Coordinates of C-alpha atoms in Angstrom, one line a residue:
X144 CA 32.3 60.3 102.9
X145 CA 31.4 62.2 99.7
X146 CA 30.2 65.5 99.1
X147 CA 28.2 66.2 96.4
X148 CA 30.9 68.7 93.8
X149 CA 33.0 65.8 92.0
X150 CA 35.6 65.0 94.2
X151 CA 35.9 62.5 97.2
X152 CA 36.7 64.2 100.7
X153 CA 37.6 62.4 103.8
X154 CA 34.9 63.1 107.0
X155 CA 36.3 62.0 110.7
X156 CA 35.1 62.1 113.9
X157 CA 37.2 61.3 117.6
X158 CA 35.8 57.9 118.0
X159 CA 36.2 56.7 114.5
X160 CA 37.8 56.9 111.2
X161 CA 36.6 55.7 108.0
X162 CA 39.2 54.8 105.2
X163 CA 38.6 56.5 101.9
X164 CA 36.1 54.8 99.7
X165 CA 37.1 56.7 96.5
X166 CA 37.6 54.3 93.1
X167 CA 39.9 55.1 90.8
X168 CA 38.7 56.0 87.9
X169 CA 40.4 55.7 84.2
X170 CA 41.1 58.8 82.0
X171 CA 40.5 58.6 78.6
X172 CA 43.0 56.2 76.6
X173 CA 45.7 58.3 75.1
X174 CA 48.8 58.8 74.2
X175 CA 51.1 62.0 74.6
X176 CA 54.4 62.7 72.4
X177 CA 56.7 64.7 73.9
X178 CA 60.2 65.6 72.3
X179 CA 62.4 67.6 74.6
X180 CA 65.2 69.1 72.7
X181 CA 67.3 69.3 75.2
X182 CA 68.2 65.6 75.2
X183 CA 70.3 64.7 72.6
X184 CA 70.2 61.1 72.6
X185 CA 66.4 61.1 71.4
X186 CA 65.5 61.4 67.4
X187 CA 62.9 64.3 67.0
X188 CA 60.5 62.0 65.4
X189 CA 60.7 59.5 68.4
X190 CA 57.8 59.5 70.3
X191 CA 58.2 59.1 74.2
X192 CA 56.0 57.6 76.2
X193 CA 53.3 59.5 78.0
X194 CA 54.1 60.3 81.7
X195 CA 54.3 63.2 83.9
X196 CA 55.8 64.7 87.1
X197 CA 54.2 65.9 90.6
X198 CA 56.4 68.0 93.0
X199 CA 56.2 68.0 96.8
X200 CA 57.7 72.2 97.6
X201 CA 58.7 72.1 101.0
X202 CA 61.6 69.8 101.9
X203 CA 62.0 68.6 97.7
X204 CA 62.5 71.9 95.8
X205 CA 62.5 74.8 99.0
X206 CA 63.4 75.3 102.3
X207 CA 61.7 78.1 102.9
X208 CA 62.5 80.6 100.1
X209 CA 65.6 78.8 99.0
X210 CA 66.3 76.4 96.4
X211 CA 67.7 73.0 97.5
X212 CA 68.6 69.9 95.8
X213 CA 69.4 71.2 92.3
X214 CA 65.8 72.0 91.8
X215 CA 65.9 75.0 89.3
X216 CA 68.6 72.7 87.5
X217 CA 66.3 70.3 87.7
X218 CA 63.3 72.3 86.1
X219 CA 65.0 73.5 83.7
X220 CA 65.5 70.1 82.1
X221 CA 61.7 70.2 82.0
X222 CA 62.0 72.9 79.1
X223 CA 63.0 73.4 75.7
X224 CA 66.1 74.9 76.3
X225 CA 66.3 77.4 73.0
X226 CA 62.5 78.5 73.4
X227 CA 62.0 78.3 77.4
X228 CA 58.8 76.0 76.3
X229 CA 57.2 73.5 78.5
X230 CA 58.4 70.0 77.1
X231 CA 57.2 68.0 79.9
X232 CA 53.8 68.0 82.2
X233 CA 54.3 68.9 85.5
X234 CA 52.6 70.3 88.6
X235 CA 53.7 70.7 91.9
X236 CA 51.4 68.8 94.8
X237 CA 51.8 70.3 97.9
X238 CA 50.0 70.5 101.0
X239 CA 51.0 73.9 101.9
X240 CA 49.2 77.0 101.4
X241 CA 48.3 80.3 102.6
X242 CA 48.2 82.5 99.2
X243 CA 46.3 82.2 96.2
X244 CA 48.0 80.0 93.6
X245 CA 48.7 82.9 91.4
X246 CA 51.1 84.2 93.6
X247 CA 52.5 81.2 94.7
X248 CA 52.9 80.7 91.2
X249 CA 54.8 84.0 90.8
X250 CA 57.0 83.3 94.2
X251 CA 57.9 79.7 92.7
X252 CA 58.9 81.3 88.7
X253 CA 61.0 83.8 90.5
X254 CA 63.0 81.2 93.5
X255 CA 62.9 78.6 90.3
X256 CA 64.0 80.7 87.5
X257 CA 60.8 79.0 85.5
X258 CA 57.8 80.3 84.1
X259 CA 55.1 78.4 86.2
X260 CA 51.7 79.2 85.6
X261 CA 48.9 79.0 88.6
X262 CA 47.2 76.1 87.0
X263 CA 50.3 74.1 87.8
X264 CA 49.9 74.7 91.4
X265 CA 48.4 72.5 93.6
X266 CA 47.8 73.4 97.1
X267 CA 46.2 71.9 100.2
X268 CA 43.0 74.3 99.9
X269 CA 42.6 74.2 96.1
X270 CA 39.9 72.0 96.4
X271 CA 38.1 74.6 98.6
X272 CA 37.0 76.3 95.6
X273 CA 34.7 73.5 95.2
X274 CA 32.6 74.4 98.4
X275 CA 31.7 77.5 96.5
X276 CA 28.0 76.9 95.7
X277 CA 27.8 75.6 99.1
X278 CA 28.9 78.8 101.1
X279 CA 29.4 81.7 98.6
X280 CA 27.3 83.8 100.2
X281 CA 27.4 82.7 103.8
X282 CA 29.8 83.9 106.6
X283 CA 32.9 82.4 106.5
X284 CA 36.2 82.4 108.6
X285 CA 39.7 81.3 107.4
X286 CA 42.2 80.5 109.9
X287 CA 46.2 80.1 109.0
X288 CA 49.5 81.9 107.6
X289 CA 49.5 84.4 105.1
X290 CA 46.4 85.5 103.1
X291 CA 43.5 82.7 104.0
X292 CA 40.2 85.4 103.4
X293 CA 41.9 86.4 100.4
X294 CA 42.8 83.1 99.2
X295 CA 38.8 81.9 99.9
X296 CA 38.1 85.4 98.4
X297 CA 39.5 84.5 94.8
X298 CA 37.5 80.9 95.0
X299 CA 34.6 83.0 94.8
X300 CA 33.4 83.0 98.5
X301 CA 31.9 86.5 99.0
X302 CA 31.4 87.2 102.6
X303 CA 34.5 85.4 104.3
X304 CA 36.5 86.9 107.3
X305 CA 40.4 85.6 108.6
X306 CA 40.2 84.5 111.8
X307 CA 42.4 87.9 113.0
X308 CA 39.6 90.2 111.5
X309 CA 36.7 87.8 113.2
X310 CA 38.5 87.7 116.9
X311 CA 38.8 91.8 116.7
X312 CA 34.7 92.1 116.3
X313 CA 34.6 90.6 119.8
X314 CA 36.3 92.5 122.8
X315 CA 38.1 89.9 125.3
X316 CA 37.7 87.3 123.5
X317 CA 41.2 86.2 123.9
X318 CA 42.1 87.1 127.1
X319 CA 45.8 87.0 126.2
X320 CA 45.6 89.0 123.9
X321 CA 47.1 92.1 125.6
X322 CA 50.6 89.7 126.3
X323 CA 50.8 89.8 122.4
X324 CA 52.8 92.6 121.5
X325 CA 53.5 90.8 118.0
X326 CA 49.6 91.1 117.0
X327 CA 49.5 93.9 114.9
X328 CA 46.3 96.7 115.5
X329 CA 45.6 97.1 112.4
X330 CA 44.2 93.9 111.0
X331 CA 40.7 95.0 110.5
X332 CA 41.9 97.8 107.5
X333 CA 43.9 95.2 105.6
X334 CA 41.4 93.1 103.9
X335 CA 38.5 94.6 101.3
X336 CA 36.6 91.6 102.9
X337 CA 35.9 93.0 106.3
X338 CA 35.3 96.4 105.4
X339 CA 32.3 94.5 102.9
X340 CA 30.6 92.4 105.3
X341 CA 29.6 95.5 107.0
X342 CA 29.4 96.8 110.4
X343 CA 30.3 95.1 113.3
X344 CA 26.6 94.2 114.7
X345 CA 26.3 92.4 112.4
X346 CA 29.0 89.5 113.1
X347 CA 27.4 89.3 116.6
X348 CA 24.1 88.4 115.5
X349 CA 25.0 86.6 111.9
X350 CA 26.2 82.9 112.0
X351 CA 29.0 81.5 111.0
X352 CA 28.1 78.8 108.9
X353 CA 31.5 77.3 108.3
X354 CA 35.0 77.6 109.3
X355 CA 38.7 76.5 106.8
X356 CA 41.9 75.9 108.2
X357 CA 43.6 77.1 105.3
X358 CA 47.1 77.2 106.0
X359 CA 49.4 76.7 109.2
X360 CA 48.1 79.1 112.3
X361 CA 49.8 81.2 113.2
X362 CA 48.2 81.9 117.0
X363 CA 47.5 78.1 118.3
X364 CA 45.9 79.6 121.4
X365 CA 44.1 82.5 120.5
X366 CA 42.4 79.9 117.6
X367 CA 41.5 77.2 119.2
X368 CA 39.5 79.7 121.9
X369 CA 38.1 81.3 119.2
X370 CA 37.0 78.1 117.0
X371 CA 36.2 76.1 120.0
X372 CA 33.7 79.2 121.0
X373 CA 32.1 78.7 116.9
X374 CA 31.6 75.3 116.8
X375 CA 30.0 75.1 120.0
X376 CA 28.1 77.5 119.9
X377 CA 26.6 76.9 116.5
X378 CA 28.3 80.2 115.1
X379 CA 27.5 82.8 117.6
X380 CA 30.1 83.2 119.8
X381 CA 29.2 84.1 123.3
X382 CA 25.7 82.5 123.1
X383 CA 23.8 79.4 124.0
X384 CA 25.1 75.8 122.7
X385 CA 24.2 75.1 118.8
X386 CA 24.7 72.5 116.3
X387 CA 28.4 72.6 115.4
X388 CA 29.4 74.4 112.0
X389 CA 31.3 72.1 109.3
X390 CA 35.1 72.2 110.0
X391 CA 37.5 72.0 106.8
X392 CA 41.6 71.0 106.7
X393 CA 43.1 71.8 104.3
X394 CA 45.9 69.0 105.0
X395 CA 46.2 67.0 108.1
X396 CA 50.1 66.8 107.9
X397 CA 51.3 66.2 111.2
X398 CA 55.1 67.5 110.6
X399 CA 57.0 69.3 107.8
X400 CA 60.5 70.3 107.2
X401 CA 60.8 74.1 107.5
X402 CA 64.5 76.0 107.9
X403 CA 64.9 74.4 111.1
X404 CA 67.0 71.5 111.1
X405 CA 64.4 69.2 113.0
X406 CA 60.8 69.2 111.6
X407 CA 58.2 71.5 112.7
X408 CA 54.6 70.9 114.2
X409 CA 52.3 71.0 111.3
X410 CA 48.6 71.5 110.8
X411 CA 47.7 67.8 111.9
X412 CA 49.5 69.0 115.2
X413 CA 47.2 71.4 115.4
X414 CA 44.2 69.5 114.2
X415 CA 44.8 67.1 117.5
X416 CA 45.0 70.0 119.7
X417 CA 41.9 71.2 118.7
X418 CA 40.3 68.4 119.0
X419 CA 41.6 67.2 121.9
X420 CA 40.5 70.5 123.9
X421 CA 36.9 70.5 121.7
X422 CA 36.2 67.0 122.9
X423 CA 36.5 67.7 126.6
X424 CA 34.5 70.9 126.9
X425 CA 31.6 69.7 124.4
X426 CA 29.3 66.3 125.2
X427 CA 29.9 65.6 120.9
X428 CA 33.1 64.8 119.4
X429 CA 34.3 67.3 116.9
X430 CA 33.9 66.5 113.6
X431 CA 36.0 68.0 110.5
X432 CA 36.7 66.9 107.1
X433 CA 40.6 67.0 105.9
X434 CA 42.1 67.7 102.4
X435 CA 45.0 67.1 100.8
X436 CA 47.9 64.7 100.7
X437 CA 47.8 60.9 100.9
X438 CA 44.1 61.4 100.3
X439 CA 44.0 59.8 96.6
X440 CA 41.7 62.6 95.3
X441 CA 43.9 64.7 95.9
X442 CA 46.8 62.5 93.3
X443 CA 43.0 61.7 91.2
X444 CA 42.5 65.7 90.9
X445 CA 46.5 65.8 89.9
X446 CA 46.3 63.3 87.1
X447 CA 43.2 65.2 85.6
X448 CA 45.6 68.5 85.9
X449 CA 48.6 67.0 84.3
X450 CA 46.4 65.6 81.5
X451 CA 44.6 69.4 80.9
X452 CA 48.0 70.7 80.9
X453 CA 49.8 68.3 78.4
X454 CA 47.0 68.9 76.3
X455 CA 48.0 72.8 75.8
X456 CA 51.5 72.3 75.5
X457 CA 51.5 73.6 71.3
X458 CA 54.1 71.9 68.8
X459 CA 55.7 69.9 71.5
X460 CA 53.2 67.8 72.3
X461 CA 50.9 65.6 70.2
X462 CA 47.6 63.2 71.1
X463 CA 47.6 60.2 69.1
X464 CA 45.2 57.3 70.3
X465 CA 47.0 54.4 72.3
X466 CA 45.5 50.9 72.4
X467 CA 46.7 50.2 75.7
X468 CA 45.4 49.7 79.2
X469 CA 43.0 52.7 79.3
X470 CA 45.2 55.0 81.5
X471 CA 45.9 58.3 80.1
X472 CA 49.4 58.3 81.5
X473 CA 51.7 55.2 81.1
X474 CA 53.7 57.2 84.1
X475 CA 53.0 59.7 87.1
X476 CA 56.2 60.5 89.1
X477 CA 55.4 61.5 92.8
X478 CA 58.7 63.3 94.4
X479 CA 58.2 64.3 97.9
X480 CA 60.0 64.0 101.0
X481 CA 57.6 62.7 103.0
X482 CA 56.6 58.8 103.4
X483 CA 53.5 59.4 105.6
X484 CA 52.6 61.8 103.0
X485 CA 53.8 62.0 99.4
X486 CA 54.9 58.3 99.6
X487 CA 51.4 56.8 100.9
X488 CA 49.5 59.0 98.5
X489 CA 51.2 57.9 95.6
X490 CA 50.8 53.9 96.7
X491 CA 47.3 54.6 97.7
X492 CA 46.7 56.4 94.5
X493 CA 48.0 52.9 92.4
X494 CA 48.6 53.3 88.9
X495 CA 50.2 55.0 87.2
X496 CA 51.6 56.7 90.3
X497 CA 55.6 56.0 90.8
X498 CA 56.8 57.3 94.2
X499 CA 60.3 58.9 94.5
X500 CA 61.6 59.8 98.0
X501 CA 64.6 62.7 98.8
X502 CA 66.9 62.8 101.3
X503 CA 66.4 66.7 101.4
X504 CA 63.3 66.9 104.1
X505 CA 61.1 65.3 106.6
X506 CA 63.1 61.9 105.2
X507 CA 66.7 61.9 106.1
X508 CA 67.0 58.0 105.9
X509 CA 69.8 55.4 103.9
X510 CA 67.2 52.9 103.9
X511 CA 64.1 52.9 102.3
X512 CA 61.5 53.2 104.8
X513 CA 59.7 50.0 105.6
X514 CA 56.3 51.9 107.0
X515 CA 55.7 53.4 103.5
X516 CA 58.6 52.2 101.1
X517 CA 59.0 54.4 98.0
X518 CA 59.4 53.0 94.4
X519 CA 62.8 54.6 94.2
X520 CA 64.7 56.8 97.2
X521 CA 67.5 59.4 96.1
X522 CA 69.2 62.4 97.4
X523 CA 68.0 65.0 95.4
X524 CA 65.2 66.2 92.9
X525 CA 67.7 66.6 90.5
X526 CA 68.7 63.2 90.6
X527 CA 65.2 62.1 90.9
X528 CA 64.4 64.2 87.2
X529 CA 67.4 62.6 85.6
X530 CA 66.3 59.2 86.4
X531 CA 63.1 60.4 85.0
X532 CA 64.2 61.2 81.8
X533 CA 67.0 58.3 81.8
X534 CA 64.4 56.1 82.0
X535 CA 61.3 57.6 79.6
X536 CA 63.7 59.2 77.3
X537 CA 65.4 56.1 76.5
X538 CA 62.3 53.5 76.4

């Protein structure tokens, strides 16, 4: 189902599951020059073709905090290496979340030992910002890891609440709450947000009109209570049965590769316990709409990135007009670590996608798997890059 702000969005219910309708549209026709010093074997007056690179985080360039795989190696190829200018487009695609993108951005140029500017970051709720006009001035809550009202808070929405400041407006209601001696007591003075939306009257009588999992939560139980008692109740806690609030995902990843040598429970985990627990207490099936990866807006909204951003690169980079097959890119390199994910995306997506598969997360496979087969599998990102440039560096 489509909403009405530009991008496609997939809407599910318990009972049924329709497939994304989205057609891929063609960019302009164009061609990008790109002439990275750093490889010797190419003449400075030798066009390349036009291509560009997406990066999975988790499991393909971190594992946690910490590099993996070569990856600022690997980045660093991406750059001219006397100037420290961007040579090549690239973005990194990830389903992950829970700060704004201009501090991911930071946290990434620091672990990376790149600049990386927050227009090349990607994240599972990006595409929030587009509900804007929708909800910008109507109570909100954000649910997840790290700094979801202040995340929703930059997109513009103006009177939004994290799930931690919305629970402590209502006394007991999670009962297990007094068993957490991890919850910290002062939630309510961290965020501008709570202190704006005024006192606490006037959550108990003001609706919430919608509710976004933004990132990973952090308290399965003590959300789900709380979200089951929203949507049931039309937004008022505590009160009489209503017409359930929209629910937004930002992902619906069911695993990820964390520090943790096994994978860990991800937000599609938690998506199906919700669910699961919403569907027996209510007489309607829960209904939600999820973002991010394999959805192919999501690798759509990329290409449209990657072409703004090769269009700033200065001297570097030139636009000449190519006669070719009306694609902006001849090339899009997808490099995750995830077939499910990253790989199904990119074949969903079609062309110009190219899926590349690492050893170095959620896949840990010799063969190529046969569910959703990559374009190419290696070990590393850096190996991944270098066939990259072997192969458009060269042609």
């Amino acid at each position: 189902m489509s909403i009405g702000f530009g991008i496609g969005i997939l809407r599910r219910a318990s009972h049924s599951q329709r497939p994304n309708s989205n057609k891929k549209q063609s960019l302009p026709s164009l061609f990008f020059s790109i002439f990275p010093r750093s490889f010797s074997q190419l003449h400075s007056q030798t066009p390349l073709p036009s291509f560009g690179i997406a990066f999975d985080i988790d499991g393909v360039v971190l594992r946690d905090h910490t590099p993996i795989g070569g990856s600022p190696q690997a980045l660093r190829k991406l750059y001219d290496h006397n100037s420290g200018t961007l040579n090549i487009p690239y973005v990194f695609l990830t389903n992950g979340g829970g700060f704004r993108e201009s501090k991911r951005a930071m946290q990434l140029s620091e672990l990376l030992g790149v600049n990386i500017s927050p227009s090349q970051v990607l994240q599972g709720h990006s595409p929030f910002k587009q509900l804007v006009n929708r909800y910008e001035n109507e109570l909100i809550v954000a649910v997840g890891k790290g700094e979801p009202a202040a995340v929703m808070f930059e997109y513009g929405f103006k009177n939004v609440l994290s799930i931690d400041e919305y629970a402590s407006c209502f006394d007991d209601i999670d009962p297990l709450a007094q068993y957490k001696e991890w919850i910290t007591k002062t939630v309510a003075n961290q965020s501008r947000t709570f202190k704006e939306i005024g006192p606490r009257k006037s959550v108990h009588s003001e609706r919430v009109q919608a509710a976004f999992i933004v990132s990973d939560s952090v308290d399965w139980s003590r959300d789900i209570q709380v979200l089951c008692d929203i949507l049931r109740s039309g937004g008022l806690p505590g009160k009489e049965i209503g017409h359930q609030p929209p629910l937004y995902f930002a992902h619906d990843d069911l695993k990820y590769q964390a520090t943790f040598p096994s994978e860990r429970l991800g937000m599609g985990a938690f998506r199906i316990a919700l669910e699961s627990i919403f569907n027996r207490i209510h007489f309607n099936a829960l209904e939600y709409t999820s973002f991010g990866k394999p959805n192919a807006f999501v690798f759509k909204n990329a290409e449209t990135v990657l072409k703004q951003l090769a269009s700033s690169l200065d001297h570097e980079v030139h636009v000449v007009n190519h006669p070719d097959d009306g694609s902006h890119f001849k090339t899009l390199y997808m490099i995750g670590d995830n077939p499910s994910v990253d790989i199904k995306g990119a074949r969903q997506a079609g062309h110009p996608w190219f899926s590349i598969l690492t050893r170095t997360g959620v896949f840990k496979g010799k063969e190529n798997p046969s569910d959703f087969p990559a374009d190419l599998v290696v070990d590393t990102v850096e190996e991944a890059v270098d066939y990259i440039l072997r192969k458009e560096c060269t042609s």
